[in-house]
Amino acid sequence: MTHAATANTSAQTPLRIAVLVSGSGSNLQVLIDAMQAGALPIEIIGVISNREDAYAITRAKDAGIEVAVLSHVESGKRMGIKTFEAHANEQLVAWQPDLIVLAGFMRVLSGSFIDNAPAPMINLHPSLLPVYKGLDTHQRVLQAGDRHHGCSIHKVTAELDAGQVLTQAVLSVDINDTAERLQSRVQKLEHKLLPWTILLLAKNVLSLEVDSTSSQATNYLPTLPLQLLITS
Ligand code: GAR
């Protein structure tokens, strides 16, 4: 088989994705819609929710996607992170994804879970990393008087929100912005950034390899992160 044929075959094979969620799942919905429209070469093979009341579960089930609810509250008792991780790992190993996407997943995962996961993991975060890791990012942007804000997609590593940034989308903070308004504006950017990033990964334009410059496919591409300048 020629090199070109190999590349062609892999381009047609959908990227098998598992998505971890905790809330509304609007980003999951964007991926479902793009998959169903044939706009993204992906197959969402399963969704894991750590909350039983997450609306994301309804979105996944409506699309016929398998869902594992590993609720952090079981009979009024909090499921410890180790128990959650053991169940989640078992489920992911059974699904065999190519990529694990944290889309609004709000539990901090341990280094050993990340290292033992059957696929690389990316996370969507509502700030221009490396600034504003953690929670309340919109409020903190306003308090600091920043002119720009946005969202990032990064590789997940043991250190919270600190893995290599893959892509970012940026907006200008305006005088009428409140934390709620910024959240809504940033989410509109997320709905574009996430499918774009997954498309770039599926097409091997972006790589999750440790040394992305060593790959023949990526050594002529721009230095990461890519900034997607999207206006809303
Ligand atoms: C998203 O805005 C995402 O940036 C944020 O949760 C929201 C989930 O929305 N994630 C984090 O804060 C992770 N630290 P969705 O459930 O509607 O996709």
PDB file of C-alpha atoms and ligand atoms in Angstrom:
ATOM      1  CA  MET A   1       0.000   0.000   0.000  1.00  0.00           C
ATOM      2  CA  THR A   2       1.380   3.438  -0.857  1.00  0.00           C
ATOM      3  CA  HIS A   3       1.893   6.168   1.715  1.00  0.00           C
ATOM      4  CA  ALA A   4      -0.866   8.267   0.107  1.00  0.00           C
ATOM      5  CA  ALA A   5      -3.320   5.363   0.255  1.00  0.00           C
ATOM      6  CA  THR A   6      -2.546   4.855   3.932  1.00  0.00           C
ATOM      7  CA  ALA A   7      -3.216   8.525   4.626  1.00  0.00           C
ATOM      8  CA  ASN A   8      -6.412   8.412   2.605  1.00  0.00           C
ATOM      9  CA  THR A   9      -7.733   5.388   4.468  1.00  0.00           C
ATOM     10  CA  SER A  10      -7.053   6.927   7.866  1.00  0.00           C
ATOM     11  CA  ALA A  11      -8.735  10.192   6.804  1.00  0.00           C
ATOM     12  CA  GLN A  12     -11.944   8.270   6.163  1.00  0.00           C
ATOM     13  CA  THR A  13     -11.957   6.362   9.434  1.00  0.00           C
ATOM     14  CA  PRO A  14     -13.986   8.294  11.996  1.00  0.00           C
ATOM     15  CA  LEU A  15     -12.200   9.291  15.187  1.00  0.00           C
ATOM     16  CA  ARG A  16     -13.798   7.369  18.051  1.00  0.00           C
ATOM     17  CA  ILE A  17     -14.582   9.855  20.800  1.00  0.00           C
ATOM     18  CA  ALA A  18     -15.719   9.452  24.408  1.00  0.00           C
ATOM     19  CA  VAL A  19     -17.060  12.628  26.038  1.00  0.00           C
ATOM     20  CA  LEU A  20     -17.053  13.376  29.782  1.00  0.00           C
ATOM     21  CA  VAL A  21     -19.696  15.849  30.991  1.00  0.00           C
ATOM     22  CA  SER A  22     -21.183  17.316  34.176  1.00  0.00           C
ATOM     23  CA  GLY A  23     -23.789  19.818  33.036  1.00  0.00           C
ATOM     24  CA  SER A  24     -25.930  21.144  30.224  1.00  0.00           C
ATOM     25  CA  GLY A  25     -23.901  19.550  27.456  1.00  0.00           C
ATOM     26  CA  SER A  26     -24.237  22.340  24.912  1.00  0.00           C
ATOM     27  CA  ASN A  27     -20.733  21.521  23.668  1.00  0.00           C
ATOM     28  CA  LEU A  28     -21.622  17.838  23.444  1.00  0.00           C
ATOM     29  CA  GLN A  29     -24.680  18.845  21.380  1.00  0.00           C
ATOM     30  CA  VAL A  30     -22.474  20.727  18.922  1.00  0.00           C
ATOM     31  CA  LEU A  31     -20.413  17.558  18.422  1.00  0.00           C
ATOM     32  CA  ILE A  32     -23.531  15.401  18.049  1.00  0.00           C
ATOM     33  CA  ASP A  33     -24.970  17.798  15.450  1.00  0.00           C
ATOM     34  CA  ALA A  34     -21.693  17.928  13.512  1.00  0.00           C
ATOM     35  CA  MET A  35     -21.366  14.136  13.595  1.00  0.00           C
ATOM     36  CA  GLN A  36     -24.951  13.639  12.414  1.00  0.00           C
ATOM     37  CA  ALA A  37     -24.511  16.208   9.640  1.00  0.00           C
ATOM     38  CA  GLY A  38     -21.344  14.439   8.476  1.00  0.00           C
ATOM     39  CA  ALA A  39     -19.398  17.659   9.095  1.00  0.00           C
ATOM     40  CA  LEU A  40     -16.906  16.003  11.442  1.00  0.00           C
ATOM     41  CA  PRO A  41     -15.203  12.627  10.843  1.00  0.00           C
ATOM     42  CA  ILE A  42     -16.057  11.398  14.345  1.00  0.00           C
ATOM     43  CA  GLU A  43     -18.097   8.753  16.072  1.00  0.00           C
ATOM     44  CA  ILE A  44     -19.183   9.586  19.624  1.00  0.00           C
ATOM     45  CA  ILE A  45     -19.047   6.118  21.131  1.00  0.00           C
ATOM     46  CA  GLY A  46     -20.061   7.001  24.657  1.00  0.00           C
ATOM     47  CA  VAL A  47     -20.700   9.728  27.209  1.00  0.00           C
ATOM     48  CA  ILE A  48     -19.784   9.597  30.899  1.00  0.00           C
ATOM     49  CA  SER A  49     -21.555  11.923  33.307  1.00  0.00           C
ATOM     50  CA  ASN A  50     -20.583  12.357  36.941  1.00  0.00           C
ATOM     51  CA  ARG A  51     -23.980  13.964  37.668  1.00  0.00           C
ATOM     52  CA  GLU A  52     -27.270  12.159  37.284  1.00  0.00           C
ATOM     53  CA  ASP A  53     -29.148  15.458  36.715  1.00  0.00           C
ATOM     54  CA  ALA A  54     -26.912  16.620  33.840  1.00  0.00           C
ATOM     55  CA  TYR A  55     -28.995  17.607  30.803  1.00  0.00           C
ATOM     56  CA  ALA A  56     -26.114  16.294  28.682  1.00  0.00           C
ATOM     57  CA  ILE A  57     -27.413  12.779  29.459  1.00  0.00           C
ATOM     58  CA  THR A  58     -30.723  13.545  27.695  1.00  0.00           C
ATOM     59  CA  ARG A  59     -28.875  14.988  24.712  1.00  0.00           C
ATOM     60  CA  ALA A  60     -26.736  11.832  24.390  1.00  0.00           C
ATOM     61  CA  LYS A  61     -29.653   9.433  24.805  1.00  0.00           C
ATOM     62  CA  ASP A  62     -31.741  11.357  22.251  1.00  0.00           C
ATOM     63  CA  ALA A  63     -28.894  10.819  19.808  1.00  0.00           C
ATOM     64  CA  GLY A  64     -28.739   7.089  20.595  1.00  0.00           C
ATOM     65  CA  ILE A  65     -25.341   7.366  22.271  1.00  0.00           C
ATOM     66  CA  GLU A  66     -24.459   5.033  25.132  1.00  0.00           C
ATOM     67  CA  VAL A  67     -24.300   6.838  28.493  1.00  0.00           C
ATOM     68  CA  ALA A  68     -22.619   5.828  31.752  1.00  0.00           C
ATOM     69  CA  VAL A  69     -23.850   7.833  34.736  1.00  0.00           C
ATOM     70  CA  LEU A  70     -21.221   7.636  37.452  1.00  0.00           C
ATOM     71  CA  SER A  71     -22.874  10.036  39.817  1.00  0.00           C
ATOM     72  CA  HIS A  72     -20.741  11.627  42.477  1.00  0.00           C
ATOM     73  CA  VAL A  73     -23.761  11.481  44.802  1.00  0.00           C
ATOM     74  CA  GLU A  74     -25.001   7.953  45.438  1.00  0.00           C
ATOM     75  CA  SER A  75     -27.723   7.459  48.045  1.00  0.00           C
ATOM     76  CA  GLY A  76     -26.773  10.792  49.541  1.00  0.00           C
ATOM     77  CA  LYS A  77     -23.128   9.727  49.852  1.00  0.00           C
ATOM     78  CA  ARG A  78     -20.401  11.255  47.734  1.00  0.00           C
ATOM     79  CA  MET A  79     -18.669   8.713  45.483  1.00  0.00           C
ATOM     80  CA  GLY A  80     -14.976   9.082  46.165  1.00  0.00           C
ATOM     81  CA  ILE A  81     -12.778  10.111  43.273  1.00  0.00           C
ATOM     82  CA  LYS A  82     -10.999   6.722  43.332  1.00  0.00           C
ATOM     83  CA  THR A  83     -14.301   4.848  42.896  1.00  0.00           C
ATOM     84  CA  PHE A  84     -15.408   7.209  40.144  1.00  0.00           C
ATOM     85  CA  GLU A  85     -12.092   6.801  38.364  1.00  0.00           C
ATOM     86  CA  ALA A  86     -12.129   2.987  38.629  1.00  0.00           C
ATOM     87  CA  HIS A  87     -15.605   2.827  37.027  1.00  0.00           C
ATOM     88  CA  ALA A  88     -14.773   5.457  34.420  1.00  0.00           C
ATOM     89  CA  ASN A  89     -11.551   3.674  33.448  1.00  0.00           C
ATOM     90  CA  GLU A  90     -13.362   0.348  33.081  1.00  0.00           C
ATOM     91  CA  GLN A  91     -15.967   1.982  30.849  1.00  0.00           C
ATOM     92  CA  LEU A  92     -13.388   3.774  28.706  1.00  0.00           C
ATOM     93  CA  VAL A  93     -11.345   0.595  28.270  1.00  0.00           C
ATOM     94  CA  ALA A  94     -14.515  -1.189  27.111  1.00  0.00           C
ATOM     95  CA  TRP A  95     -15.298   1.576  24.585  1.00  0.00           C
ATOM     96  CA  GLN A  96     -11.705   1.872  23.252  1.00  0.00           C
ATOM     97  CA  PRO A  97     -11.852   5.526  22.156  1.00  0.00           C
ATOM     98  CA  ASP A  98      -9.154   7.251  20.101  1.00  0.00           C
ATOM     99  CA  LEU A  99      -9.738  10.495  22.004  1.00  0.00           C
ATOM    100  CA  ILE A 100     -11.364  11.474  25.318  1.00  0.00           C
ATOM    101  CA  VAL A 101     -12.968  14.933  25.405  1.00  0.00           C
ATOM    102  CA  LEU A 102     -13.725  16.731  28.676  1.00  0.00           C
ATOM    103  CA  ALA A 103     -16.567  19.072  27.687  1.00  0.00           C
ATOM    104  CA  GLY A 104     -17.799  20.833  30.806  1.00  0.00           C
ATOM    105  CA  PHE A 105     -16.531  18.034  33.059  1.00  0.00           C
ATOM    106  CA  MET A 106     -16.144  19.537  36.521  1.00  0.00           C
ATOM    107  CA  ARG A 107     -14.272  16.908  38.559  1.00  0.00           C
ATOM    108  CA  VAL A 108     -10.518  17.040  38.964  1.00  0.00           C
ATOM    109  CA  LEU A 109      -8.944  13.811  37.709  1.00  0.00           C
ATOM    110  CA  SER A 110      -5.866  12.182  39.198  1.00  0.00           C
ATOM    111  CA  GLY A 111      -2.565  11.772  37.382  1.00  0.00           C
ATOM    112  CA  SER A 112      -2.835   7.995  37.499  1.00  0.00           C
ATOM    113  CA  PHE A 113      -6.302   8.058  35.885  1.00  0.00           C
ATOM    114  CA  ILE A 114      -5.003  10.314  33.122  1.00  0.00           C
ATOM    115  CA  ASP A 115      -1.864   8.199  32.590  1.00  0.00           C
ATOM    116  CA  ASN A 116      -3.826   4.929  32.511  1.00  0.00           C
ATOM    117  CA  ALA A 117      -6.620   6.157  30.252  1.00  0.00           C
ATOM    118  CA  PRO A 118      -6.864   4.208  26.984  1.00  0.00           C
ATOM    119  CA  ALA A 119      -6.607   7.400  24.870  1.00  0.00           C
ATOM    120  CA  PRO A 120      -5.258  10.946  25.100  1.00  0.00           C
ATOM    121  CA  MET A 121      -7.515  13.480  26.762  1.00  0.00           C
ATOM    122  CA  ILE A 122      -8.337  17.087  25.890  1.00  0.00           C
ATOM    123  CA  ASN A 123     -10.183  19.667  28.006  1.00  0.00           C
ATOM    124  CA  LEU A 124     -12.189  22.746  27.122  1.00  0.00           C
ATOM    125  CA  HIS A 125     -11.489  25.594  29.549  1.00  0.00           C
ATOM    126  CA  PRO A 126     -13.182  29.011  29.668  1.00  0.00           C
ATOM    127  CA  SER A 127     -10.101  31.251  29.785  1.00  0.00           C
ATOM    128  CA  LEU A 128      -7.062  32.149  27.742  1.00  0.00           C
ATOM    129  CA  LEU A 129      -4.714  29.724  29.462  1.00  0.00           C
ATOM    130  CA  PRO A 130      -2.243  29.919  31.116  1.00  0.00           C
ATOM    131  CA  VAL A 131      -4.217  32.677  32.868  1.00  0.00           C
ATOM    132  CA  TYR A 132      -7.226  31.838  35.061  1.00  0.00           C
ATOM    133  CA  LYS A 133      -6.911  28.128  35.665  1.00  0.00           C
ATOM    134  CA  GLY A 134      -9.683  26.682  37.834  1.00  0.00           C
ATOM    135  CA  LEU A 135     -13.110  28.193  38.526  1.00  0.00           C
ATOM    136  CA  ASP A 136     -14.915  31.577  38.197  1.00  0.00           C
ATOM    137  CA  THR A 137     -12.868  32.596  35.198  1.00  0.00           C
ATOM    138  CA  HIS A 138     -15.341  35.203  33.857  1.00  0.00           C
ATOM    139  CA  GLN A 139     -15.590  36.977  37.211  1.00  0.00           C
ATOM    140  CA  ARG A 140     -11.815  37.010  37.561  1.00  0.00           C
ATOM    141  CA  VAL A 141     -11.364  38.503  34.079  1.00  0.00           C
ATOM    142  CA  LEU A 142     -13.754  41.332  34.971  1.00  0.00           C
ATOM    143  CA  GLN A 143     -12.127  41.952  38.346  1.00  0.00           C
ATOM    144  CA  ALA A 144      -8.705  42.189  36.716  1.00  0.00           C
ATOM    145  CA  GLY A 145     -10.020  44.611  34.061  1.00  0.00           C
ATOM    146  CA  ASP A 146      -8.661  42.456  31.227  1.00  0.00           C
ATOM    147  CA  ARG A 147      -9.302  43.635  27.668  1.00  0.00           C
ATOM    148  CA  HIS A 148      -9.394  40.124  26.231  1.00  0.00           C
ATOM    149  CA  HIS A 149     -10.934  36.836  27.250  1.00  0.00           C
ATOM    150  CA  GLY A 150     -11.809  33.564  25.565  1.00  0.00           C
ATOM    151  CA  CYS A 151     -11.427  29.818  25.776  1.00  0.00           C
ATOM    152  CA  SER A 152      -8.703  27.236  25.347  1.00  0.00           C
ATOM    153  CA  ILE A 153      -8.457  23.577  24.503  1.00  0.00           C
ATOM    154  CA  HIS A 154      -5.509  21.844  26.073  1.00  0.00           C
ATOM    155  CA  LYS A 155      -4.076  18.415  26.568  1.00  0.00           C
ATOM    156  CA  VAL A 156      -5.002  17.024  29.992  1.00  0.00           C
ATOM    157  CA  THR A 157      -2.123  16.326  32.352  1.00  0.00           C
ATOM    158  CA  ALA A 158      -1.913  15.716  36.107  1.00  0.00           C
ATOM    159  CA  GLU A 159      -1.582  19.441  36.821  1.00  0.00           C
ATOM    160  CA  LEU A 160      -4.969  21.221  36.653  1.00  0.00           C
ATOM    161  CA  ASP A 161      -5.525  23.167  33.392  1.00  0.00           C
ATOM    162  CA  ALA A 162      -1.767  23.180  32.745  1.00  0.00           C
ATOM    163  CA  GLY A 163      -1.279  20.787  29.806  1.00  0.00           C
ATOM    164  CA  GLN A 164      -0.129  21.969  26.402  1.00  0.00           C
ATOM    165  CA  VAL A 165      -2.590  24.446  24.886  1.00  0.00           C
ATOM    166  CA  LEU A 166      -3.733  23.275  21.449  1.00  0.00           C
ATOM    167  CA  THR A 167      -6.110  26.029  20.333  1.00  0.00           C
ATOM    168  CA  GLN A 168      -7.681  29.215  21.644  1.00  0.00           C
ATOM    169  CA  ALA A 169     -10.468  31.589  20.626  1.00  0.00           C
ATOM    170  CA  VAL A 170     -10.420  35.214  21.742  1.00  0.00           C
ATOM    171  CA  LEU A 171     -12.951  38.002  22.285  1.00  0.00           C
ATOM    172  CA  SER A 172     -12.730  41.629  23.418  1.00  0.00           C
ATOM    173  CA  VAL A 173     -14.277  42.312  26.796  1.00  0.00           C
ATOM    174  CA  ASP A 174     -16.794  45.102  26.411  1.00  0.00           C
ATOM    175  CA  ILE A 175     -18.137  47.663  28.840  1.00  0.00           C
ATOM    176  CA  ASN A 176     -21.540  45.947  29.169  1.00  0.00           C
ATOM    177  CA  ASP A 177     -20.101  42.566  30.086  1.00  0.00           C
ATOM    178  CA  THR A 178     -21.123  40.912  33.323  1.00  0.00           C
ATOM    179  CA  ALA A 179     -19.862  37.462  34.346  1.00  0.00           C
ATOM    180  CA  GLU A 180     -23.077  35.919  32.937  1.00  0.00           C
ATOM    181  CA  ARG A 181     -22.804  37.796  29.661  1.00  0.00           C
ATOM    182  CA  LEU A 182     -19.150  36.821  29.299  1.00  0.00           C
ATOM    183  CA  GLN A 183     -20.009  33.198  29.998  1.00  0.00           C
ATOM    184  CA  SER A 184     -22.575  33.246  27.223  1.00  0.00           C
ATOM    185  CA  ARG A 185     -20.206  35.001  24.795  1.00  0.00           C
ATOM    186  CA  VAL A 186     -17.368  32.586  25.597  1.00  0.00           C
ATOM    187  CA  GLN A 187     -19.666  29.609  25.170  1.00  0.00           C
ATOM    188  CA  LYS A 188     -20.507  30.737  21.642  1.00  0.00           C
ATOM    189  CA  LEU A 189     -16.774  30.656  20.925  1.00  0.00           C
ATOM    190  CA  GLU A 190     -16.456  27.219  22.513  1.00  0.00           C
ATOM    191  CA  HIS A 191     -19.131  25.896  20.166  1.00  0.00           C
ATOM    192  CA  LYS A 192     -16.856  26.821  17.263  1.00  0.00           C
ATOM    193  CA  LEU A 193     -13.492  26.047  18.831  1.00  0.00           C
ATOM    194  CA  LEU A 194     -14.289  22.507  19.969  1.00  0.00           C
ATOM    195  CA  PRO A 195     -15.413  21.085  16.598  1.00  0.00           C
ATOM    196  CA  TRP A 196     -12.586  22.917  14.820  1.00  0.00           C
ATOM    197  CA  THR A 197     -10.011  21.486  17.200  1.00  0.00           C
ATOM    198  CA  ILE A 198     -11.373  17.972  16.851  1.00  0.00           C
ATOM    199  CA  LEU A 199     -11.372  18.321  13.067  1.00  0.00           C
ATOM    200  CA  LEU A 200      -7.702  19.395  13.190  1.00  0.00           C
ATOM    201  CA  LEU A 201      -6.893  16.383  15.390  1.00  0.00           C
ATOM    202  CA  ALA A 202      -8.880  13.985  13.204  1.00  0.00           C
ATOM    203  CA  LYS A 203      -7.003  15.233  10.142  1.00  0.00           C
ATOM    204  CA  ASN A 204      -3.623  15.058  11.923  1.00  0.00           C
ATOM    205  CA  VAL A 205      -3.056  18.793  11.523  1.00  0.00           C
ATOM    206  CA  LEU A 206      -2.732  18.960  15.307  1.00  0.00           C
ATOM    207  CA  SER A 207      -0.948  16.226  17.185  1.00  0.00           C
ATOM    208  CA  LEU A 208      -1.221  15.088  20.789  1.00  0.00           C
ATOM    209  CA  GLU A 209       2.160  13.397  20.642  1.00  0.00           C
ATOM    210  CA  VAL A 210       4.547  14.428  23.412  1.00  0.00           C
ATOM    211  CA  ASP A 211       6.984  15.960  20.953  1.00  0.00           C
ATOM    212  CA  SER A 212       4.712  17.265  18.246  1.00  0.00           C
ATOM    213  CA  THR A 213       7.650  18.459  16.141  1.00  0.00           C
ATOM    214  CA  SER A 214       9.014  14.919  15.760  1.00  0.00           C
ATOM    215  CA  SER A 215       6.095  13.714  13.661  1.00  0.00           C
ATOM    216  CA  GLN A 216       6.539  13.771   9.919  1.00  0.00           C
ATOM    217  CA  ALA A 217       2.936  14.943   9.600  1.00  0.00           C
ATOM    218  CA  THR A 218       3.375  18.005  11.794  1.00  0.00           C
ATOM    219  CA  ASN A 219       6.925  19.251  11.365  1.00  0.00           C
ATOM    220  CA  TYR A 220       5.980  21.807   8.697  1.00  0.00           C
ATOM    221  CA  LEU A 221       3.005  23.222  10.627  1.00  0.00           C
ATOM    222  CA  PRO A 222       2.864  26.422  12.695  1.00  0.00           C
ATOM    223  CA  THR A 223       3.988  26.418  16.305  1.00  0.00           C
ATOM    224  CA  LEU A 224       1.162  25.707  18.728  1.00  0.00           C
ATOM    225  CA  PRO A 225      -1.124  27.056  20.036  1.00  0.00           C
ATOM    226  CA  LEU A 226      -3.212  27.948  17.059  1.00  0.00           C
ATOM    227  CA  GLN A 227      -5.345  30.979  17.836  1.00  0.00           C
ATOM    228  CA  LEU A 228      -8.719  30.996  16.208  1.00  0.00           C
ATOM    229  CA  LEU A 229      -9.786  34.615  16.057  1.00  0.00           C
ATOM    230  CA  ILE A 230     -13.533  34.281  16.136  1.00  0.00           C
ATOM    231  CA  THR A 231     -15.720  37.324  16.742  1.00  0.00           C
ATOM    232  CA  SER A 232     -19.120  37.080  18.348  1.00  0.00           C
TER     233      SER A 232
HETATM  234  C1  GAR B   1     -18.304  25.254  29.353  1.00  0.00           C
HETATM  235  O1  GAR B   1     -18.525  26.615  29.212  1.00  0.00           O
HETATM  236  C2  GAR B   1     -16.860  24.972  29.717  1.00  0.00           C
HETATM  237  O2  GAR B   1     -15.985  25.979  29.334  1.00  0.00           O
HETATM  238  C3  GAR B   1     -16.912  24.882  31.214  1.00  0.00           C
HETATM  239  O3  GAR B   1     -18.158  24.301  31.492  1.00  0.00           O
HETATM  240  C4  GAR B   1     -19.093  24.697  30.516  1.00  0.00           C
HETATM  241  C5  GAR B   1     -19.942  23.509  30.124  1.00  0.00           C
HETATM  242  O4  GAR B   1     -20.941  23.858  29.248  1.00  0.00           O
HETATM  243  N1  GAR B   1     -15.835  24.059  31.661  1.00  0.00           N
HETATM  244  C6  GAR B   1     -15.106  24.319  32.741  1.00  0.00           C
HETATM  245  O5  GAR B   1     -15.302  25.269  33.461  1.00  0.00           O
HETATM  246  C7  GAR B   1     -14.003  23.317  33.021  1.00  0.00           C
HETATM  247  N2  GAR B   1     -13.122  23.794  34.011  1.00  0.00           N
HETATM  248  P1  GAR B   1     -21.805  22.749  28.486  1.00  0.00           P
HETATM  249  O6  GAR B   1     -22.139  21.676  29.520  1.00  0.00           O
HETATM  250  O7  GAR B   1     -23.047  23.483  28.057  1.00  0.00           O
HETATM  251  O8  GAR B   1     -20.994  22.225  27.348  1.00  0.00           O
END
